[in-house]
Coordinates of C-alpha atoms and ligand atoms in Angstrom, one line a residue:
X1 CA 0.0 0.0 0.0
X2 CA 1.2 3.5 -0.8
X3 CA 1.1 6.5 1.5
X4 CA -1.8 8.9 0.6
X5 CA -0.9 12.5 -0.1
X6 CA -3.3 14.9 1.7
X7 CA -1.8 18.2 0.6
X8 CA 1.7 18.7 -1.0
X9 CA 4.2 17.3 1.5
X10 CA 1.6 15.9 3.8
X11 CA 1.0 12.1 3.7
X12 CA -1.1 9.6 5.5
X13 CA 0.6 6.3 6.5
X14 CA -2.3 4.0 6.8
X15 CA -2.7 0.5 8.2
X16 CA -5.7 -1.8 8.3
X17 CA -5.6 -4.0 11.4
X18 CA -7.7 -7.1 10.9
X19 CA -5.9 -9.6 13.1
X20 CA -7.2 -8.3 16.5
X21 CA -10.6 -9.6 17.6
X22 CA -11.1 -6.8 20.0
X23 CA -10.1 -3.2 20.5
X24 CA -8.6 -2.3 23.9
X25 CA -9.1 -6.1 24.6
X26 CA -12.8 -5.4 25.2
X27 CA -14.7 -4.2 22.1
X28 CA -15.2 -6.5 19.2
X29 CA -14.0 -5.2 15.9
X30 CA -15.4 -7.7 13.3
X31 CA -14.6 -5.1 10.6
X32 CA -11.1 -4.3 11.9
X33 CA -9.7 -0.9 12.7
X34 CA -7.4 1.5 10.9
X35 CA -4.3 3.2 12.3
X36 CA -3.3 6.4 10.6
X37 CA -0.1 8.3 11.2
X38 CA 1.2 11.2 9.2
X39 CA 4.3 12.6 7.5
X40 CA 4.6 16.4 7.2
X41 CA 7.5 17.7 5.2
X42 CA 9.1 21.1 5.2
X43 CA 12.9 21.4 5.1
X44 CA 12.7 19.0 8.0
X45 CA 10.4 16.0 8.3
X46 CA 7.9 15.2 11.1
X47 CA 6.2 12.0 11.7
X48 CA 2.9 12.4 13.6
X49 CA 2.0 9.4 15.7
X50 CA 3.1 5.9 15.2
X51 CA 1.3 2.6 15.0
X52 CA 0.7 -0.6 16.8
X53 CA 2.7 -3.8 16.1
X54 CA 1.0 -6.4 13.9
X55 CA 2.4 -9.2 11.8
X56 CA 4.9 -7.7 9.3
X57 CA 4.0 -4.3 10.5
X58 CA 7.5 -2.6 10.5
X59 CA 8.2 -3.7 6.9
X60 CA 4.7 -2.5 5.7
X61 CA 5.2 0.7 7.5
X62 CA 8.6 1.3 6.0
X63 CA 7.3 0.6 2.5
X64 CA 4.7 3.3 3.0
X65 CA 7.3 5.7 4.4
X66 CA 9.4 5.1 1.2
X67 CA 6.4 6.0 -1.0
X68 CA 6.2 9.2 0.9
X69 CA 9.8 9.8 0.1
X70 CA 11.1 9.2 3.6
X71 CA 12.3 6.6 6.0
X72 CA 12.7 6.0 9.8
X73 CA 16.3 7.3 9.4
X74 CA 15.2 10.5 7.7
X75 CA 12.7 11.6 10.4
X76 CA 13.7 14.8 12.2
X77 CA 10.8 15.0 14.7
X78 CA 8.4 12.4 16.1
X79 CA 5.2 14.2 17.3
X80 CA 3.1 12.1 19.7
X81 CA -0.4 13.4 20.1
X82 CA -1.3 10.5 22.3
X83 CA 0.8 7.8 24.1
X84 CA -1.7 4.9 23.9
X85 CA 0.2 1.9 22.7
X86 CA -1.8 1.6 19.4
X87 CA 0.0 4.9 18.4
X88 CA 3.4 4.3 19.9
X89 CA 4.5 0.7 19.5
X90 CA 7.3 1.5 17.0
X91 CA 8.9 4.2 19.2
X92 CA 11.7 2.0 20.5
X93 CA 12.5 0.8 17.0
X94 CA 12.5 4.3 15.7
X95 CA 14.8 5.6 18.5
X96 CA 17.2 2.7 17.8
X97 CA 17.3 3.3 14.1
X98 CA 17.3 7.1 14.4
X99 CA 18.6 8.4 17.8
X100 CA 18.6 12.0 16.5
X101 CA 14.9 12.3 15.9
X102 CA 13.5 14.5 18.6
X103 CA 10.3 13.4 20.3
X104 CA 7.7 16.1 21.0
X105 CA 4.6 15.7 23.2
X106 CA 2.7 17.4 26.0
X107 CA 4.5 17.4 29.4
X108 CA 2.3 14.5 30.5
X109 CA 3.1 12.8 27.2
X110 CA 6.8 13.2 27.6
X111 CA 6.5 11.7 31.1
X112 CA 4.8 8.7 29.6
X113 CA 7.6 8.4 27.0
X114 CA 10.1 8.2 29.8
X115 CA 8.1 5.9 32.0
X116 CA 6.6 3.6 29.4
X117 CA 9.5 3.2 27.0
X118 CA 12.5 4.2 29.2
X119 CA 13.6 6.8 26.7
X120 CA 15.3 9.5 28.8
X121 CA 16.5 12.1 26.3
X122 CA 15.9 13.7 23.0
X123 CA 12.5 14.8 24.3
X124 CA 10.7 18.2 24.0
X125 CA 7.6 19.2 25.9
X126 CA 5.1 21.3 24.0
X127 CA 2.0 23.1 25.2
X128 CA -1.0 24.9 23.6
X129 CA 0.4 27.9 21.7
X130 CA 3.7 26.2 20.9
X131 CA 4.7 25.5 17.4
X132 CA 7.4 23.7 15.4
X133 CA 8.9 25.3 12.3
X134 CA 9.8 22.6 9.8
X135 CA 11.1 25.2 7.3
X136 CA 9.8 26.0 3.8
X137 CA 6.7 27.7 5.3
X138 CA 5.5 24.6 7.1
X139 CA 4.7 25.3 10.8
X140 CA 3.0 22.8 13.1
X141 CA 0.9 24.2 16.0
X142 CA 0.0 22.3 19.1
X143 CA -3.3 22.2 21.1
X144 CA -3.6 20.4 24.3
X145 CA -6.9 18.4 24.3
X146 CA -6.7 16.5 27.6
X147 CA -8.7 13.4 28.0
X148 CA -9.5 12.7 24.4
X149 CA -8.7 10.2 25.3
X150 CA -5.9 10.1 27.9
X151 CA -4.8 13.1 30.0
X152 CA -1.7 13.7 27.9
X153 CA -3.5 14.1 24.6
X154 CA -3.0 16.9 22.1
X155 CA -3.8 17.8 18.5
X156 CA -1.4 19.1 15.9
X157 CA -2.4 21.6 13.2
X158 CA -0.7 22.4 10.0
X159 CA -1.7 26.0 9.3
X160 CA -0.4 26.1 5.7
X161 CA -2.6 23.2 4.5
X162 CA -5.3 23.5 7.1
X163 CA -4.9 19.9 8.3
X164 CA -5.8 19.0 11.8
X165 CA -4.2 15.8 13.1
X166 CA -6.7 14.9 15.8
X167 CA -5.5 11.5 17.0
X168 CA -8.4 9.6 18.8
X169 CA -10.9 12.4 18.3
X170 CA -13.1 12.0 15.2
X171 CA -12.1 8.4 14.9
X172 CA -14.0 5.2 14.1
X173 CA -13.7 1.4 13.9
X174 CA -13.6 -0.3 10.5
X175 CA -10.8 -0.8 8.0
X176 CA -10.7 1.3 4.9
X177 CA -8.7 -0.7 2.3
X178 CA -7.0 1.4 -0.4
X179 CA -9.3 4.4 0.1
X180 CA -8.9 6.8 3.0
X181 CA -10.6 10.0 2.1
X182 CA -14.3 10.9 2.7
X183 CA -15.0 11.7 -0.9
X184 CA -13.9 8.1 -1.9
X185 CA -16.8 6.4 -0.2
X186 CA -20.4 5.9 -1.2
X187 CA -23.4 7.0 0.9
X188 CA -24.0 3.4 1.9
X189 CA -20.4 3.0 3.0
X190 CA -20.6 6.3 4.9
X191 CA -23.7 4.9 6.7
X192 CA -21.7 1.9 7.8
X193 CA -18.8 4.0 9.0
X194 CA -21.2 6.3 10.8
X195 CA -22.5 3.5 12.9
X196 CA -18.9 2.3 13.5
X197 CA -18.0 5.8 14.6
X198 CA -21.0 5.9 17.0
X199 CA -19.9 2.5 18.3
X200 CA -16.3 3.8 18.7
X201 CA -17.5 6.9 20.4
X202 CA -19.9 5.2 22.8
X203 CA -17.3 2.5 23.7
X204 CA -14.1 4.7 23.9
X205 CA -14.9 8.4 24.1
X206 CA -18.3 8.9 25.8
X207 CA -16.8 9.1 29.3
X208 CA -14.9 12.2 28.1
X209 CA -17.8 14.0 26.3
X210 CA -17.3 17.2 28.4
X211 CA -13.7 17.3 27.2
X212 CA -14.7 16.8 23.6
X213 CA -17.0 19.8 23.8
X214 CA -14.2 21.9 25.2
X215 CA -11.8 20.7 22.5
X216 CA -14.4 21.5 19.8
X217 CA -14.7 25.0 21.2
X218 CA -10.9 25.5 21.1
X219 CA -10.8 24.3 17.5
X220 CA -13.5 26.8 16.3
X221 CA -10.8 29.4 15.8
X222 CA -8.9 27.2 13.3
X223 CA -9.7 27.0 9.6
X224 CA -9.8 23.2 9.4
X225 CA -9.8 22.0 5.8
X226 CA -8.9 18.4 6.5
X227 CA -9.6 16.3 9.7
X228 CA -6.9 13.6 9.9
X229 CA -7.7 11.3 12.8
X230 CA -5.7 8.2 13.9
X231 CA -8.5 5.8 13.3
X232 CA -10.8 5.8 10.2
X233 CA -11.6 8.1 7.4
X234 CA -9.7 11.3 6.6
X235 CA -12.1 14.1 6.0
X236 CA -10.9 16.4 3.3
X237 CA -14.2 17.2 1.4
X238 CA -16.6 17.6 4.3
X239 CA -14.6 17.9 7.5
X240 CA -17.6 19.6 9.1
X241 CA -19.5 16.3 8.8
X242 CA -17.3 14.6 11.4
X243 CA -16.9 17.6 13.6
X244 CA -20.7 18.0 13.7
X245 CA -21.2 14.4 14.4
X246 CA -18.8 14.5 17.3
X247 CA -20.5 17.6 18.7
X248 CA -23.8 15.7 18.5
X249 CA -22.3 12.6 20.2
X250 CA -20.7 14.7 22.9
X251 CA -24.1 16.3 23.5
X252 CA -26.0 13.1 24.0
X253 CA -24.6 12.7 27.6
X254 CA -23.8 16.2 28.4
X255 CA -27.1 17.7 27.4
X256 CA -25.8 20.0 24.7
X257 CA -27.6 17.9 22.0
X258 CA -30.8 15.9 22.3
X259 CA -30.7 12.2 22.1
X260 CA -32.6 10.6 19.2
X261 CA -36.3 10.1 19.6
X262 CA -36.0 6.3 19.7
X263 CA -35.9 3.5 22.3
X264 CA -33.2 1.0 22.9
X265 CA -34.6 -2.2 24.4
X266 CA -32.2 -4.4 26.3
X267 CA -33.4 -7.6 27.6
X268 CA -32.3 -10.9 29.2
X269 CA -34.4 -13.8 30.3
X270 CA -33.7 -17.3 31.6
X271 CA -37.0 -19.1 30.8
X272 CA -38.9 -16.6 28.7
X273 CA -41.2 -15.1 31.4
X274 CA -39.6 -11.6 31.2
X275 CA -39.5 -11.9 27.4
X276 CA -43.3 -12.5 27.3
X277 CA -43.8 -9.4 29.4
X278 CA -41.5 -7.4 27.1
X279 CA -43.6 -8.3 24.1
X280 CA -46.5 -6.4 25.7
X281 CA -44.2 -3.4 26.3
X282 CA -43.1 -3.5 22.6
X283 CA -46.8 -3.5 21.5
X284 CA -47.2 -0.3 23.5
X285 CA -44.2 1.3 21.9
X286 CA -45.3 0.2 18.4
X287 CA -48.7 1.7 19.1
X288 CA -47.0 5.0 19.6
X289 CA -44.9 4.5 16.4
X290 CA -41.6 5.2 18.2
X291 CA -38.7 3.4 16.5
X292 CA -36.7 1.0 18.6
X293 CA -33.6 -1.2 18.5
X294 CA -33.6 -4.4 20.5
X295 CA -30.7 -6.4 22.0
X296 CA -30.6 -9.5 24.1
X297 CA -27.9 -9.9 26.7
X298 CA -25.5 -11.5 27.0
X299 CA -26.0 -12.7 23.4
X300 CA -25.3 -9.3 21.9
X301 CA -21.9 -8.0 22.9
X302 CA -22.0 -4.9 25.1
X303 CA -20.2 -2.9 22.5
X304 CA -23.2 -2.9 20.2
X305 CA -25.7 -2.4 23.0
X306 CA -23.8 0.7 24.1
X307 CA -23.9 2.2 20.6
X308 CA -27.7 2.0 20.3
X309 CA -28.4 2.9 23.9
X310 CA -26.0 5.9 23.8
X311 CA -28.0 7.7 21.1
X312 CA -31.5 6.7 22.2
X313 CA -33.6 9.0 24.4
X314 CA -35.4 6.0 25.8
X315 CA -34.4 2.7 27.3
X316 CA -36.3 -0.4 28.2
X317 CA -34.4 -2.6 30.7
X318 CA -36.0 -6.0 30.9
X319 CA -34.6 -8.7 33.2
X320 CA -35.5 -11.2 35.9
X321 CA -34.2 -11.5 39.5
X322 CA -31.2 -13.6 39.8
X323 CA -29.9 -14.6 43.2
X324 CA -31.7 -11.7 44.9
X325 CA -30.1 -9.2 42.5
X326 CA -30.2 -8.2 38.8
X327 CA -29.7 -10.7 36.0
X328 CA -25.9 -10.6 35.9
X329 CA -25.4 -9.7 32.2
X330 CA -27.7 -6.7 32.7
X331 CA -25.7 -5.7 35.8
X332 CA -22.7 -5.6 33.4
X333 CA -24.5 -3.3 31.0
X334 CA -25.5 -0.9 33.8
X335 CA -22.0 -0.9 35.1
X336 CA -20.8 0.2 31.6
X337 CA -23.6 2.9 31.5
X338 CA -22.2 4.2 34.8
X339 CA -18.6 4.2 33.6
X340 CA -19.5 5.8 30.3
X341 CA -21.8 8.4 31.8
X342 CA -25.0 7.4 30.1
X343 CA -27.0 10.2 31.8
X344 CA -30.4 11.8 31.0
X345 CA -32.3 8.8 29.6
X346 CA -36.0 8.1 29.9
X347 CA -36.2 4.5 31.2
X348 CA -38.6 1.7 31.9
X349 CA -37.5 -1.4 33.9
X350 CA -39.6 -4.6 33.9
X351 CA -39.0 -8.2 35.0
X352 CA -40.2 -11.4 36.4
X353 CA -39.2 -12.9 39.8
X354 CA -39.7 -16.2 41.6
X355 CA -40.2 -15.9 45.3
X356 CA -39.1 -12.6 46.7
X357 CA -37.5 -10.5 43.9
X358 CA -34.4 -8.3 44.4
X359 CA -33.6 -7.0 40.9
X360 CA -35.8 -3.9 41.4
X361 CA -34.0 -2.8 44.5
X362 CA -30.5 -3.3 43.1
X363 CA -31.5 -1.6 39.8
X364 CA -33.0 1.5 41.6
X365 CA -29.9 1.8 43.7
X366 CA -27.6 1.5 40.6
X367 CA -29.4 4.1 38.5
X368 CA -29.9 6.6 41.3
X369 CA -26.9 8.6 40.1
X370 CA -27.7 8.5 36.4
X371 CA -30.2 11.4 36.3
X372 CA -32.7 9.3 34.4
X373 CA -36.5 9.9 34.2
X374 CA -38.1 6.6 35.1
X375 CA -41.5 5.4 34.1
X376 CA -42.9 3.3 37.0
X377 CA -41.4 -0.2 36.7
X378 CA -43.5 -3.3 36.4
X379 CA -42.6 -6.6 38.1
X380 CA -44.6 -9.8 38.4
X381 CA -44.2 -13.2 39.9
X382 CA -43.5 -16.0 37.4
X383 CA -45.8 -15.8 34.3
X384 CA -47.4 -12.4 33.6
X385 CA -51.2 -12.3 34.1
X386 CA -53.5 -10.6 31.6
X387 CA -53.7 -7.7 34.0
X388 CA -49.8 -7.5 34.1
X389 CA -49.7 -7.6 30.3
X390 CA -52.2 -4.8 30.0
X391 CA -50.2 -2.7 32.4
X392 CA -46.9 -3.5 30.6
X393 CA -48.4 -2.4 27.3
X394 CA -49.6 0.8 29.0
X395 CA -46.1 1.5 30.4
X396 CA -44.6 0.9 27.0
X397 CA -46.9 3.6 25.6
X398 CA -46.0 5.9 28.5
X399 CA -42.3 5.6 27.8
X400 CA -42.8 6.1 24.0
X401 CA -44.9 9.2 24.7
X402 CA -42.1 10.6 26.9
X403 CA -39.5 9.9 24.2
X404 CA -41.6 11.8 21.6
X405 CA -41.8 14.9 23.8
Ligands
LIG1 C1 -30.3 -19.1 39.1 C2 -31.6 -18.5 39.5 C3 -31.6 -17.6 40.5 C4 -32.8 -17.0 40.9 N1 -32.9 -16.2 41.9 C5 -34.0 -15.6 42.3 C6 -34.1 -14.8 43.5 O1 -33.1 -14.5 44.1 N2 -35.3 -14.2 43.8 C7 -36.4 -14.5 43.1 O2 -37.5 -14.0 43.5 N3 -36.4 -15.3 42.0 C8 -35.2 -15.9 41.6 N4 -35.2 -16.7 40.6 C9 -36.4 -17.0 39.9 C10 -36.6 -16.2 38.6 O3 -36.4 -14.9 38.9 C11 -38.0 -16.5 38.1 O4 -38.1 -17.8 37.8 C12 -38.4 -15.6 36.9 O5 -39.7 -15.9 36.6 C13 -37.5 -16.0 35.7 O6 -37.9 -15.1 34.7 P1 -37.2 -15.3 33.2 O7 -37.9 -16.5 32.6 O8 -37.5 -14.1 32.5 O9 -35.8 -15.6 33.4 C14 -34.0 -17.3 40.2 C15 -34.0 -18.2 39.1 C16 -32.8 -18.8 38.8 C17 -32.7 -19.8 37.6

């Protein structure tokens, strides 16, 4: 694969990773993930971010550097926007092959270079407002954007070409193949990557939405012609599309953008009693014509549940009591909701119990901090009666009406 030229002297070094089953060891990536790093040339050459190791990775990476007219040995500066290992794995190899290349990152980033990789020298701390003159009119500017997605994170901006190297911000799952630019994909392909970027955001970034909003504010002053993230599509035709999308995603759990008027139904059931009650709830939702997605746990991986639940204004949580508490796979989902700050939802909880219940109490304790608006929950012993089913349908309607407000 060749490097992709973004503007004269600026290249994307792009790798499709298909060998890993999961991202961060948690989130399934059936369609893989891309890793982008970038070469910027003035009189001096900068490499922005690196890549993770994969089979044959160094050789593939070197071949792309060659097609961009450079090599590990010719790099003058290594700029690290983010120290997560998927963007830094080659750092030791680069330092070995090219001890003169200076490494630039935020003060927290430089501390990680020292502590992670035991590289003690040839390091430069940069802060917001600092810049690096590569010569020939090419100046790179740095913007600290903490917690997108680690505390040390920054973005780098090439003012001459208007390219923003945003690292994990504006990223997505999904490999790209030989195309990397937004104008090279069809509407259908964009719909696929949009869902993968929502899944990426809800899995990886949603805990840090307040920081995303702050970073987007900071970037408003820049004339961004191309958004060049570390994962996924490079946006040169419509950079606003991905910026707006991220602003919307950040708003879902900080309240700066409304969630979608839809319901995500998450259910688990051992013997089908809760499921039968859920069908009545669904009938109520359908009667109100509110769109919904539905996921059974644990069958559907939490990664996909999070994506649909993150964007939905409404949630149905359907589960039985299990050992005096919530059905364990649902407890896992609620634990993730807490960690990822899924606030502000409208929710209905239902479920069957056998002899004394317990799920309701644990659920209510768990969601107390979530700032959700709850429709009164419905519980029943064993098989739902006709009266239970009528009530369940009614509560489904009630939730749907709330979502439509
Ligand atoms: C492993 C296990 C643990 C259970 N623990 C409780 C419990 O602590 N309290 C209770 O009231 N019912 C308990 N039950 C009973 C179920 O909650 C009850 O049968 C319910 O109707 C199952 O609904 P489902 O078919 O949707 O799974 C338990 C059932 C199983 C299989």
